[in-house]
Coordinates of C-alpha atoms in Angstrom, one line a residue:
Chain A
M10 CA 53.1 23.4 35.7
A11 CA 55.8 24.7 33.6
K12 CA 54.2 24.3 30.2
S13 CA 51.1 26.1 31.3
V14 CA 53.6 29.0 32.2
T15 CA 54.8 29.2 28.7
A16 CA 51.4 29.7 27.9
A17 CA 50.9 33.0 29.3
P18 CA 51.9 34.7 27.1
N19 CA 49.7 33.9 24.6
D20 CA 46.7 34.2 26.8
L21 CA 47.0 37.5 27.5
V22 CA 46.1 37.9 23.9
P23 CA 42.8 38.7 23.2
H24 CA 41.3 35.7 22.2
S25 CA 38.2 36.6 19.3
P26 CA 35.2 34.3 20.6
K27 CA 35.1 33.4 17.0
T28 CA 38.0 31.1 17.3
R29 CA 37.9 27.6 17.3
G30 CA 39.0 24.1 16.5
G31 CA 43.2 24.6 15.9
A32 CA 44.1 27.8 18.1
T33 CA 41.8 26.8 20.9
R34 CA 42.8 23.0 20.6
R35 CA 46.5 23.3 20.6
R36 CA 46.7 25.0 23.8
H37 CA 45.7 21.6 26.1
H38 CA 49.2 20.3 26.0
G39 CA 48.9 21.3 29.6
A40 CA 46.0 20.4 30.5
P41 CA 45.1 17.4 32.9
P42 CA 44.2 13.6 31.1
G43 CA 40.9 13.2 30.0
I44 CA 40.4 10.3 29.6
A45 CA 38.0 9.8 32.7
W46 CA 36.0 12.1 31.8
I47 CA 35.0 10.1 28.1
L48 CA 35.4 6.9 29.4
P49 CA 31.6 6.6 30.8
G50 CA 29.3 8.3 27.8
F51 CA 31.6 6.2 25.2
V52 CA 31.0 3.3 27.5
V53 CA 27.8 2.7 27.5
S54 CA 27.0 4.9 24.0
V55 CA 29.9 3.6 21.8
G56 CA 29.9 0.5 24.0
L57 CA 26.1 -1.0 23.4
I58 CA 26.0 -0.2 20.1
Y59 CA 29.0 -1.0 18.4
F60 CA 29.1 -4.4 21.2
C61 CA 24.7 -4.1 19.2
I62 CA 25.9 -3.8 15.8
G63 CA 28.7 -6.7 16.3
Y64 CA 26.5 -9.0 17.2
N65 CA 23.8 -8.3 14.2
G66 CA 27.5 -8.6 12.1
F67 CA 27.7 -12.3 13.9
L68 CA 24.1 -13.5 14.1
S69 CA 23.8 -12.4 10.3
L70 CA 25.9 -15.2 9.3
L71 CA 23.9 -17.7 11.4
P72 CA 20.4 -19.5 9.8
W73 CA 17.8 -17.2 8.6
D74 CA 15.6 -19.1 11.1
W75 CA 18.2 -19.3 13.7
R76 CA 17.7 -18.3 17.3
P77 CA 19.1 -19.1 20.4
G78 CA 18.4 -22.1 22.9
R79 CA 17.6 -22.4 26.6
N80 CA 21.6 -22.9 27.3
S81 CA 22.6 -22.5 24.0
P82 CA 26.1 -19.8 23.6
M83 CA 25.3 -15.8 22.5
F84 CA 27.8 -16.8 20.2
D85 CA 27.2 -19.8 18.6
S86 CA 30.0 -20.6 16.5
E87 CA 28.9 -24.3 15.4
A88 CA 26.0 -22.8 13.3
L89 CA 27.8 -19.9 11.6
E90 CA 27.3 -20.4 7.8
G91 CA 28.3 -17.2 6.0
L92 CA 27.3 -14.9 3.5
G93 CA 23.8 -16.7 2.3
N94 CA 21.3 -14.7 4.4
Y95 CA 22.5 -11.6 2.5
A96 CA 22.4 -13.0 -1.3
A97 CA 18.7 -14.3 0.4
A98 CA 18.0 -10.6 1.5
L99 CA 18.5 -9.0 -1.9
Q100 CA 16.7 -11.9 -3.7
K101 CA 13.4 -10.9 -2.0
D102 CA 11.0 -9.1 -2.9
L103 CA 9.8 -8.1 -0.1
F104 CA 12.4 -6.3 0.8
W105 CA 13.0 -4.0 -2.6
T106 CA 9.4 -3.4 -1.7
C107 CA 10.5 -1.7 1.8
L108 CA 12.6 0.1 0.1
K109 CA 10.9 0.9 -2.7
H110 CA 8.3 2.6 0.5
T111 CA 11.2 4.4 1.2
L112 CA 12.6 6.0 -1.3
I113 CA 8.9 7.0 -2.1
F114 CA 8.2 8.2 1.4
F115 CA 11.6 9.9 1.7
L116 CA 10.7 11.7 -1.6
V117 CA 6.9 13.3 -1.0
A118 CA 7.2 13.9 2.8
Y119 CA 10.4 15.5 2.4
V120 CA 9.1 17.9 -0.6
V121 CA 5.9 18.8 0.8
Q122 CA 7.6 19.6 4.7
C123 CA 10.7 21.7 2.8
L124 CA 7.6 23.7 0.5
M125 CA 4.7 23.7 3.7
G126 CA 8.1 24.9 6.2
I127 CA 9.3 28.2 4.2
I128 CA 5.2 29.3 3.0
F129 CA 4.2 28.7 7.1
A130 CA 8.0 30.6 8.0
A131 CA 7.6 33.3 5.5
I132 CA 4.0 34.2 6.3
L133 CA 4.8 33.8 10.2
H134 CA 7.4 36.0 10.0
S135 CA 5.0 38.8 8.1
K136 CA 2.9 41.3 10.2
V137 CA -0.3 38.5 10.4
Y138 CA -2.1 38.2 13.7
L139 CA -2.8 35.6 16.5
G140 CA 1.4 34.3 15.7
T141 CA 2.1 32.6 18.4
L142 CA -1.2 30.5 18.1
W143 CA -0.5 29.6 14.6
K144 CA 2.8 28.3 15.6
V145 CA 1.6 26.6 18.5
I146 CA -1.3 24.8 16.0
I147 CA 1.5 23.9 13.8
F148 CA 4.3 22.5 16.8
I149 CA 1.8 20.5 18.1
P150 CA 2.2 17.1 15.9
V151 CA 5.9 17.7 15.8
V152 CA 5.4 17.0 20.3
V153 CA 2.7 14.2 20.3
A154 CA 4.4 10.8 20.1
P155 CA 3.6 9.0 16.8
A156 CA 2.5 6.1 18.8
I157 CA -0.1 8.3 20.8
M158 CA -1.5 9.8 17.9
A159 CA -1.3 6.3 15.5
P160 CA -5.2 5.4 16.7
V161 CA -6.0 8.8 16.0
H162 CA -5.2 8.9 12.5
R163 CA -6.8 5.4 12.2
R164 CA -9.9 7.0 13.2
V165 CA -9.1 10.2 10.7
F166 CA -8.6 7.7 7.7
A167 CA -11.6 5.2 8.8
V168 CA -13.9 5.2 5.9
D169 CA -16.8 6.8 8.9
G170 CA -14.3 9.0 9.7
P171 CA -13.8 12.7 9.0
I172 CA -11.6 12.7 5.8
N173 CA -14.3 10.9 3.7
W174 CA -17.0 13.3 5.7
I175 CA -15.0 16.3 4.7
L176 CA -14.7 15.2 0.9
Q177 CA -18.7 14.0 1.1
H178 CA -19.4 17.8 2.4
L179 CA -17.0 18.6 -0.6
G180 CA -19.5 16.5 -3.2
L181 CA -16.4 14.6 -3.9
I182 CA -17.7 11.1 -2.4
N183 CA -21.5 10.3 -2.5
V184 CA -22.9 7.8 0.5
D185 CA -25.6 4.7 -0.8
G186 CA -28.2 2.9 1.2
M187 CA -25.9 0.8 2.6
G188 CA -23.3 3.2 3.8
N189 CA -20.8 2.3 1.4
R190 CA -18.9 5.3 0.3
N191 CA -18.0 6.1 -3.9
W192 CA -16.5 8.8 -5.5
T193 CA -18.9 11.2 -7.1
G194 CA -19.5 10.0 -10.7
W195 CA -17.0 12.2 -12.7
L196 CA -14.4 11.9 -10.1
S197 CA -14.2 8.7 -10.5
W198 CA -14.1 8.8 -14.2
L199 CA -11.2 10.9 -14.1
L200 CA -9.8 8.0 -11.4
N201 CA -10.6 4.9 -13.9
H202 CA -9.2 7.8 -17.4
I203 CA -5.6 7.9 -15.0
G204 CA -4.9 4.4 -14.1
L205 CA -6.3 4.6 -10.4
S206 CA -9.3 3.7 -10.2
S207 CA -8.0 0.7 -7.5
V208 CA -8.1 4.3 -5.4
T209 CA -11.5 4.7 -3.3
P210 CA -12.2 6.4 -0.1
N211 CA -11.1 3.1 2.5
W212 CA -8.0 4.5 2.8
I213 CA -6.2 1.5 4.6
Q214 CA -6.5 -0.6 1.5
P215 CA -3.7 -1.5 -0.6
S216 CA -3.6 1.4 -2.9
T217 CA -3.1 4.3 -0.9
S218 CA -2.3 2.4 2.9
L219 CA 1.3 4.2 1.8
W220 CA -0.4 7.2 1.2
V221 CA -1.8 7.3 4.7
I222 CA 1.4 6.9 5.9
I223 CA 3.1 8.9 4.1
A224 CA 0.2 11.7 5.1
V225 CA 0.4 11.2 8.8
Q226 CA 4.2 11.6 8.8
I227 CA 3.6 15.2 6.9
W228 CA 1.2 16.3 9.4
G229 CA 3.9 15.3 12.2
S230 CA 6.9 16.7 10.6
I231 CA 5.9 20.0 9.0
G232 CA 6.1 21.5 12.1
M233 CA 9.9 20.7 12.3
A234 CA 10.4 22.4 8.9
F235 CA 8.8 25.0 9.3
I236 CA 11.0 26.0 13.4
L237 CA 13.5 25.2 11.7
F238 CA 13.3 27.9 8.6
F239 CA 11.4 30.6 10.8
A240 CA 15.2 30.2 12.9
A241 CA 16.5 30.7 10.0
M242 CA 14.6 33.2 8.4
G243 CA 15.1 35.5 11.6
Q244 CA 19.0 35.8 11.1
I245 CA 18.6 36.9 6.9
E246 CA 19.8 40.9 7.3
P247 CA 16.4 43.5 6.9
E248 CA 19.0 45.4 4.3
I249 CA 18.5 42.3 2.3
L250 CA 15.0 42.4 1.7
E251 CA 14.6 45.9 1.7
A252 CA 17.2 46.0 -1.2
A253 CA 15.1 44.1 -3.2
R254 CA 12.3 45.7 -2.5
I255 CA 13.6 48.9 -3.2
D256 CA 15.0 47.4 -7.0
G257 CA 11.5 46.6 -7.2
A258 CA 11.1 42.8 -6.0
G259 CA 7.2 41.8 -5.1
N260 CA 6.7 39.3 -2.5
I261 CA 6.7 35.8 -4.2
R262 CA 10.2 37.0 -6.1
V263 CA 11.5 37.9 -2.6
L264 CA 10.4 34.8 -1.1
W265 CA 12.3 32.7 -4.4
S266 CA 14.9 34.9 -5.1
V267 CA 16.4 36.2 -1.7
I268 CA 14.7 34.4 1.2
V269 CA 14.7 30.4 -0.3
P270 CA 18.8 30.2 -1.5
N271 CA 19.4 32.1 2.2
L272 CA 17.8 28.5 4.0
K273 CA 20.0 26.6 1.7
P274 CA 21.9 24.9 4.7
T275 CA 19.0 24.3 6.2
I276 CA 17.1 22.5 2.7
V277 CA 20.2 19.9 3.2
S278 CA 19.8 19.3 6.9
L279 CA 16.4 18.3 6.3
A280 CA 17.1 16.2 3.8
I281 CA 19.3 14.1 6.1
L282 CA 16.8 13.9 9.1
N283 CA 14.4 13.1 6.7
A284 CA 16.1 10.0 5.1
I285 CA 17.1 8.8 8.5
T286 CA 13.5 8.8 9.4
A287 CA 12.1 7.8 6.2
L288 CA 15.3 4.4 7.5
K289 CA 14.2 4.2 10.8
L290 CA 9.9 4.4 10.1
F291 CA 8.2 2.0 12.6
D292 CA 5.8 3.4 14.8
Q293 CA 3.3 5.0 12.3
P294 CA 3.5 2.0 10.0
Y295 CA 2.9 -0.6 12.6
L296 CA 0.5 1.1 14.5
I297 CA -1.9 2.0 11.8
T298 CA -1.8 0.0 9.0
A299 CA 1.0 -3.0 10.6
G300 CA 2.5 -2.6 7.6
G301 CA 0.3 -3.7 5.5
P302 CA -2.4 -4.9 3.8
A303 CA -0.3 -6.9 2.1
H304 CA 2.9 -5.2 2.6
S305 CA 1.8 -2.4 1.2
S306 CA 3.2 0.5 3.4
E307 CA 6.1 -2.0 4.7
F308 CA 8.8 -0.2 5.4
L309 CA 12.3 -2.2 7.0
G310 CA 11.7 -1.0 10.3
T311 CA 8.6 -3.2 10.0
Y312 CA 10.2 -6.1 8.3
I313 CA 12.8 -6.5 11.1
Y314 CA 10.2 -6.4 13.4
G315 CA 8.3 -8.7 11.1
E316 CA 10.8 -10.8 11.3
L317 CA 11.8 -11.3 14.8
F318 CA 7.5 -11.7 16.4
Q319 CA 5.5 -10.9 13.6
F320 CA 5.7 -13.0 10.5
H321 CA 7.0 -16.0 12.3
S322 CA 5.8 -18.7 14.6
K323 CA 9.0 -18.2 15.9
P324 CA 11.9 -15.1 15.7
Q325 CA 14.1 -15.2 12.7
Y326 CA 17.5 -13.8 14.5
G327 CA 19.5 -14.2 11.5
G328 CA 17.7 -12.4 8.9
A329 CA 16.7 -9.8 10.8
A330 CA 20.0 -9.8 11.5
T331 CA 21.1 -9.5 8.0
L332 CA 18.3 -7.1 7.3
S333 CA 19.7 -4.6 10.3
I334 CA 23.2 -4.5 9.4
M335 CA 21.7 -3.9 5.9
L336 CA 19.6 -0.6 7.2
L337 CA 22.7 0.3 8.9
V338 CA 24.4 0.7 6.0
L339 CA 22.0 2.3 3.9
A340 CA 21.6 5.2 6.9
V341 CA 25.5 5.0 7.2
G342 CA 25.7 5.5 3.6
C343 CA 22.9 7.9 3.2
S344 CA 23.9 10.4 5.7
I345 CA 27.9 10.2 4.2
I346 CA 26.6 10.3 1.2
M347 CA 24.2 13.6 1.6
S348 CA 26.4 15.6 3.5
A349 CA 29.4 14.7 1.5
G350 CA 27.5 15.7 -1.4
S351 CA 25.9 19.0 -1.0
R352 CA 28.8 20.4 1.3
G353 CA 31.9 19.0 -0.4
Q354 CA 33.9 18.9 2.9
S355 CA 35.5 16.1 4.8
P356 CA 33.4 14.8 7.7
A357 CA 35.4 16.3 10.1
K358 CA 34.1 19.4 8.7
Q359 CA 30.6 18.6 8.3
A360 CA 30.0 17.8 12.2
K361 CA 31.9 20.8 13.0
K362 CA 29.5 22.7 10.6
R363 CA 26.1 21.2 11.5
A364 CA 27.8 21.7 15.4
R365 CA 27.7 25.6 14.5
L366 CA 24.6 25.6 12.9
A367 CA 22.4 23.5 15.4
K368 CA 24.2 26.0 18.4
K369 CA 23.1 29.0 15.6
N370 CA 19.5 27.3 15.7
L371 CA 19.2 27.1 19.4
E372 CA 20.4 30.6 20.2
V373 CA 17.6 32.3 17.5
A374 CA 14.8 29.8 17.4
A375 CA 12.1 31.4 19.6
Chain B
M19 CA 9.3 38.4 5.3
F20 CA 6.2 39.3 3.4
S21 CA 5.8 43.1 3.2
I22 CA 2.2 43.6 3.8
R23 CA 1.0 47.7 3.9
T24 CA -3.0 47.5 4.4
R25 CA -4.9 46.2 7.7
T26 CA -7.1 44.8 4.9
G27 CA -3.9 42.6 4.1
R28 CA -3.1 41.6 7.6
L29 CA -6.2 40.2 7.7
L30 CA -5.9 38.6 4.7
L31 CA -2.9 36.2 5.7
T32 CA -4.7 36.0 8.4
L33 CA -7.3 34.0 6.9
L34 CA -4.6 32.4 4.8
V35 CA -3.3 30.9 7.7
A36 CA -6.2 29.8 9.5
V37 CA -7.7 28.3 6.4
M38 CA -4.1 26.5 6.3
V39 CA -3.7 24.6 9.9
I40 CA -7.0 22.7 9.5
P41 CA -5.1 19.9 8.6
F42 CA -3.5 20.4 11.7
V43 CA -6.2 20.6 13.5
V44 CA -8.5 17.8 12.0
P45 CA -6.7 14.8 14.4
L46 CA -7.2 17.0 17.7
I47 CA -10.4 17.8 16.8
T48 CA -11.3 14.2 16.0
M49 CA -9.6 12.6 19.1
V50 CA -11.4 14.9 21.4
Q51 CA -14.8 14.6 19.7
V52 CA -15.0 10.7 19.4
S53 CA -13.4 10.3 23.3
L54 CA -16.5 12.5 24.1
S55 CA -19.5 10.7 22.4
G56 CA -21.1 7.7 23.3
I57 CA -21.3 8.1 27.7
G58 CA -19.1 11.0 27.2
W59 CA -17.4 11.8 30.4
G60 CA -17.6 8.9 30.9
N61 CA -15.1 7.2 29.1
Y62 CA -12.3 9.5 31.0
K63 CA -13.6 8.0 34.2
A64 CA -13.7 4.4 32.7
V65 CA -10.1 4.9 31.0
I66 CA -8.7 6.0 34.1
S67 CA -10.6 3.9 37.0
L68 CA -8.4 0.7 35.3
P69 CA -6.3 -0.3 38.4
S70 CA -2.5 0.2 35.7
F71 CA -3.7 3.4 34.7
W72 CA -1.0 5.2 36.6
T73 CA 1.8 3.1 36.2
Y74 CA 1.6 3.8 32.2
F75 CA 3.2 7.3 33.0
R76 CA 4.6 6.2 36.1
N77 CA 7.0 3.5 33.8
S78 CA 7.1 6.4 31.4
A79 CA 8.2 8.7 34.6
V80 CA 10.9 6.9 35.5
I81 CA 12.4 6.2 31.7
A82 CA 11.9 9.5 31.0
A83 CA 14.0 11.2 34.2
G84 CA 16.4 8.3 33.9
T85 CA 17.8 8.1 30.4
I86 CA 17.3 12.2 31.6
V87 CA 20.2 11.8 33.8
I88 CA 22.9 9.4 32.7
V89 CA 22.7 11.6 29.2
Y90 CA 23.2 14.5 31.2
F91 CA 26.1 13.8 33.0
L92 CA 27.5 11.5 30.9
T93 CA 27.5 13.9 28.1
M94 CA 28.6 17.1 30.4
A95 CA 32.0 14.8 31.2
A96 CA 32.7 13.7 28.0
S97 CA 32.1 17.5 26.2
F98 CA 34.3 18.3 29.0
G99 CA 36.6 15.9 28.1
F100 CA 36.6 16.3 24.6
S101 CA 37.0 19.7 24.5
K102 CA 39.2 20.9 27.6
L103 CA 41.4 18.3 28.7
R104 CA 44.1 16.2 27.2
I105 CA 43.6 12.8 25.1
R106 CA 45.6 11.2 22.7
S107 CA 44.2 10.8 19.9
K108 CA 41.1 12.3 21.0
E109 CA 39.5 12.6 17.7
V110 CA 39.8 9.0 17.2
Y111 CA 37.5 8.1 20.1
F112 CA 35.2 11.4 19.0
W113 CA 34.5 10.0 16.0
A114 CA 34.2 6.2 16.9
L115 CA 31.2 8.2 19.1
M116 CA 29.9 10.4 15.7
A117 CA 29.8 7.2 13.8
A118 CA 26.9 6.1 16.2
L119 CA 25.0 9.1 15.5
T120 CA 22.4 8.2 12.4
M121 CA 21.7 4.3 14.3
P122 CA 18.3 3.2 14.1
E123 CA 16.9 2.0 17.1
V124 CA 15.5 -0.9 15.4
V125 CA 19.1 -2.2 14.7
L126 CA 19.5 -2.7 18.2
L127 CA 16.7 -5.1 18.6
A128 CA 17.5 -8.3 17.6
P129 CA 20.6 -8.0 19.4
L130 CA 19.0 -6.7 22.6
V131 CA 16.4 -9.0 22.9
I132 CA 18.7 -11.9 22.8
M133 CA 20.2 -10.3 25.2
A134 CA 17.8 -9.3 27.2
S135 CA 17.2 -12.8 28.0
K136 CA 20.6 -14.2 28.2
V137 CA 21.1 -11.9 31.3
H138 CA 17.5 -12.2 32.2
A139 CA 17.1 -8.9 31.9
G140 CA 13.8 -9.1 30.4
G141 CA 11.4 -6.5 31.6
A142 CA 14.0 -4.4 34.0
I143 CA 13.1 -1.2 33.5
W144 CA 17.0 -0.4 33.1
A145 CA 17.0 -2.5 30.3
V146 CA 15.2 0.0 28.2
I147 CA 16.9 3.1 29.9
L148 CA 20.2 2.4 28.5
P149 CA 20.2 1.8 24.8
I150 CA 17.8 4.8 24.3
A151 CA 20.4 7.0 26.6
A152 CA 23.3 5.2 24.1
L153 CA 21.1 5.9 21.3
Q154 CA 21.5 9.9 22.2
I155 CA 24.7 10.8 23.9
P156 CA 26.9 10.7 20.2
F157 CA 24.0 13.8 19.2
T158 CA 24.2 15.4 22.6
T159 CA 27.8 14.9 23.0
L160 CA 28.2 16.3 19.7
L161 CA 26.4 19.8 20.3
T162 CA 27.3 20.3 24.3
R163 CA 30.9 19.9 22.4
S164 CA 30.7 22.3 20.6
Y165 CA 29.2 24.7 22.7
V166 CA 31.7 23.9 25.8
D167 CA 34.6 25.3 23.0
G168 CA 33.1 28.2 23.1
I169 CA 34.4 28.3 26.8
P170 CA 37.2 30.8 27.2
D171 CA 40.3 28.3 28.4
E172 CA 41.4 31.6 30.3
L173 CA 38.4 30.7 32.9
L174 CA 39.3 27.6 33.2
E175 CA 43.4 28.0 33.9
A176 CA 42.1 31.2 35.6
A177 CA 40.2 28.4 37.8
R178 CA 43.6 26.5 38.2
I179 CA 45.8 28.8 39.0
D180 CA 43.6 29.1 41.8
G181 CA 43.6 25.7 43.1
A182 CA 40.6 24.4 41.6
S183 CA 41.0 21.0 40.9
T184 CA 40.0 19.7 37.3
W185 CA 36.8 18.3 39.1
R186 CA 35.9 21.7 40.5
Q187 CA 37.2 23.4 36.9
F188 CA 34.0 20.7 35.5
W189 CA 31.3 21.8 38.7
H190 CA 32.0 25.2 39.4
V191 CA 32.6 26.3 35.7
V192 CA 32.0 24.5 33.1
I193 CA 28.8 23.5 34.5
P194 CA 27.3 26.7 35.3
L195 CA 28.1 27.6 31.7
A196 CA 27.0 25.1 29.8
K197 CA 23.3 25.3 31.3
P198 CA 21.5 27.1 27.9
M199 CA 22.5 23.5 26.4
A200 CA 21.9 22.0 29.3
V201 CA 18.2 22.2 29.1
A202 CA 17.9 22.2 25.5
I203 CA 19.2 18.4 26.4
C204 CA 17.5 17.4 28.9
I205 CA 14.0 18.6 26.6
L206 CA 15.0 16.9 23.4
V207 CA 16.3 13.7 25.3
L208 CA 12.4 13.9 27.1
I209 CA 10.7 13.9 24.4
N210 CA 12.9 11.1 22.5
A211 CA 12.3 9.1 26.0
W212 CA 8.5 9.4 26.6
N213 CA 7.9 9.3 22.7
S214 CA 10.0 6.0 22.5
Y215 CA 8.1 3.3 22.0
L216 CA 9.6 0.0 20.3
L217 CA 12.2 -0.4 23.2
P218 CA 9.7 -0.3 25.7
M219 CA 7.8 -2.7 24.1
V220 CA 9.8 -5.2 23.0
L221 CA 12.0 -4.5 26.3
L222 CA 9.8 -4.6 29.0
G223 CA 7.1 -6.3 27.2
N224 CA 3.1 -6.0 27.0
T225 CA 1.8 -6.8 30.3
E226 CA -0.1 -5.3 32.9
G227 CA 1.7 -2.9 35.0
H228 CA 4.7 -3.1 31.9
M229 CA 3.5 -0.9 29.5
V230 CA 4.3 2.9 28.5
V231 CA 2.7 6.1 28.2
T232 CA 2.8 5.8 24.3
Q233 CA 1.8 2.2 24.6
L234 CA -1.5 3.4 26.7
P235 CA -4.2 3.8 23.7
N236 CA -3.1 0.5 21.6
S237 CA -3.3 -1.2 24.9
F238 CA -7.2 -0.2 25.0
K239 CA -7.2 -2.0 21.5
T240 CA -7.5 -5.0 23.0
R241 CA -9.4 -4.5 26.5
Y242 CA -12.3 -3.2 24.0
T243 CA -12.2 -4.4 21.4
D244 CA -12.3 -2.0 19.4
D245 CA -14.6 0.2 20.9
Q246 CA -13.3 3.5 19.6
T247 CA -14.5 6.1 22.4
K248 CA -12.4 5.2 24.7
I249 CA -8.7 4.0 22.2
L250 CA -9.2 8.0 22.0
A251 CA -9.6 8.9 25.5
G252 CA -7.3 7.3 26.1
A253 CA -4.6 8.8 23.8
V254 CA -6.2 12.1 24.6
L255 CA -5.6 11.7 28.2
A256 CA -1.4 9.7 27.3
A257 CA -1.0 13.1 24.8
L258 CA -1.9 15.6 27.5
P259 CA 1.2 16.3 29.9
E260 CA 3.3 16.7 26.2
I261 CA 1.3 19.4 25.2
I262 CA 0.9 21.2 28.7
A263 CA 4.9 20.9 29.1
Y264 CA 4.8 22.0 25.4
I265 CA 2.4 25.2 25.7
S266 CA 3.9 26.3 29.2
L267 CA 7.7 26.2 28.0
Q268 CA 7.0 27.1 24.7
R269 CA 10.8 28.3 23.7
H270 CA 12.0 25.9 25.2
F271 CA 10.9 22.8 23.2
E272 CA 10.9 24.7 20.6
R273 CA 15.3 25.6 20.7
G274 CA 15.6 21.5 21.9
M275 CA 13.3 19.7 19.5
A276 CA 15.6 22.5 16.6
A277 CA 19.0 21.7 18.0
G278 CA 17.8 17.8 18.1
A279 CA 16.8 18.0 13.8
L280 CA 20.6 18.9 12.6
K281 CA 21.7 15.4 13.0

């Protein structure tokens, strides 16, 4: 009680809504204890997740093909072997293939998503007709589950599917009497000469399956980038744009020199979001190409799943756990490095900034 | 953002967007078109009349509802605790929680499968709800904590002087004031739970009556050996609730998803 009385004069000072952190937190000395309030969430989330990580760590020390017998204990300490699985994983070609796919996927999807997101946001911030209609069309792919859309995309990229139908009507594909599809003469000549002769209009094949997955991801995520950029653009002061225009800057110049620099925080958070999406990718490669053919669209997610349920007749828990730990290290490492590198701040400050950004977004997104 | 002065300019820009959105519409048109080819509406009839058709939706609804309830209450309580109450080395707990922010769900797969078999929880719906909720809570707590930080301490102080217990401060001050954030969280969790595929598939099992809506189109792949028309009719029916929900709650969906993008 005494404490809250001494704190009282403090409370009379007008409290600026912009004050955060320190000033408000220091006053909680007099507040009631709160441990019981955070405990349930903490146990469910941290408890379960950290337990799984710890258990993965334990499993990764067992033989690669270890699996529990009917009566063996969860922590089968007699089978402990050591760090050999990690060395084995690093020597597996498939592991590096997955990493390469993840990197290509991330770079291409991220760049296209940012470019298209900015262009769509800029156009829809201008005076176009039917603005809401375009917005809804662009955002629907973000809402619908990737797993539900997977059979549709398989159909879209099928040999006799809409993509090839469009290419055929653009004169880029010939169909012979047997129904086989091939590039038109000049196009196949071009592809041969730039070393892409393996690319044929049969999309789900080793040389193109990764690009199908990337295209599907871009389809499903431009809407998200668009909404974020749209919100961020809404916050740019009209006076700044006006001033640039009076100085004689054209539309493209304004977009590049005035608008884009203001979008930097969003561009950075999209990089983190995309890196994590690429690392955890599972639904699309599993359902559209099954990681194949011949692992040509395998990702770490499908690799781990494969070690458990697909590649072998029995689950190989040691291997799956080893890969899981490596994936985890990559995911956490990526998000720390990317956010620290781009902002040069401590993780604590970044998280607050991110939360503020998210809140701001929440207020302006519309 | 672009300054367009003439009507022709506006028309041209509109035309440009119309062309640019074509790739977005192609899969949507394809799914409807293919689902109506062959025996037309008969494809839909065949899908709906399956005995287990509604259980896909029921299972997804139960998982989504359960996840939302758990995440909502645990997030609100934790945010209130982190933001307004006295906790020794509070930030340590917070950082332990934040470290789980970017957890890929596939990382939980091997341990969850073994645990589920050890406690005989294979096929139990709570065995799916708990991990999905656990993966959401770090992020929703990060969002909500900063939101609750914005609620002036004076309000809670005033309630306390009037004799309100901590519980009543929570229930009558924090919960009502945090409503806008709660809506965003519920949408975000709803989408994530409804769209989840890997955890339900592995933990609930691939058997009739134990599948969720995201498995609906693909489960027809085995039933109608590659009869695309029925598979895509299933996809349309599975996607429809989400599209309808989005179109009728546009702003909320966009805000919720946008908030969720900034991990």
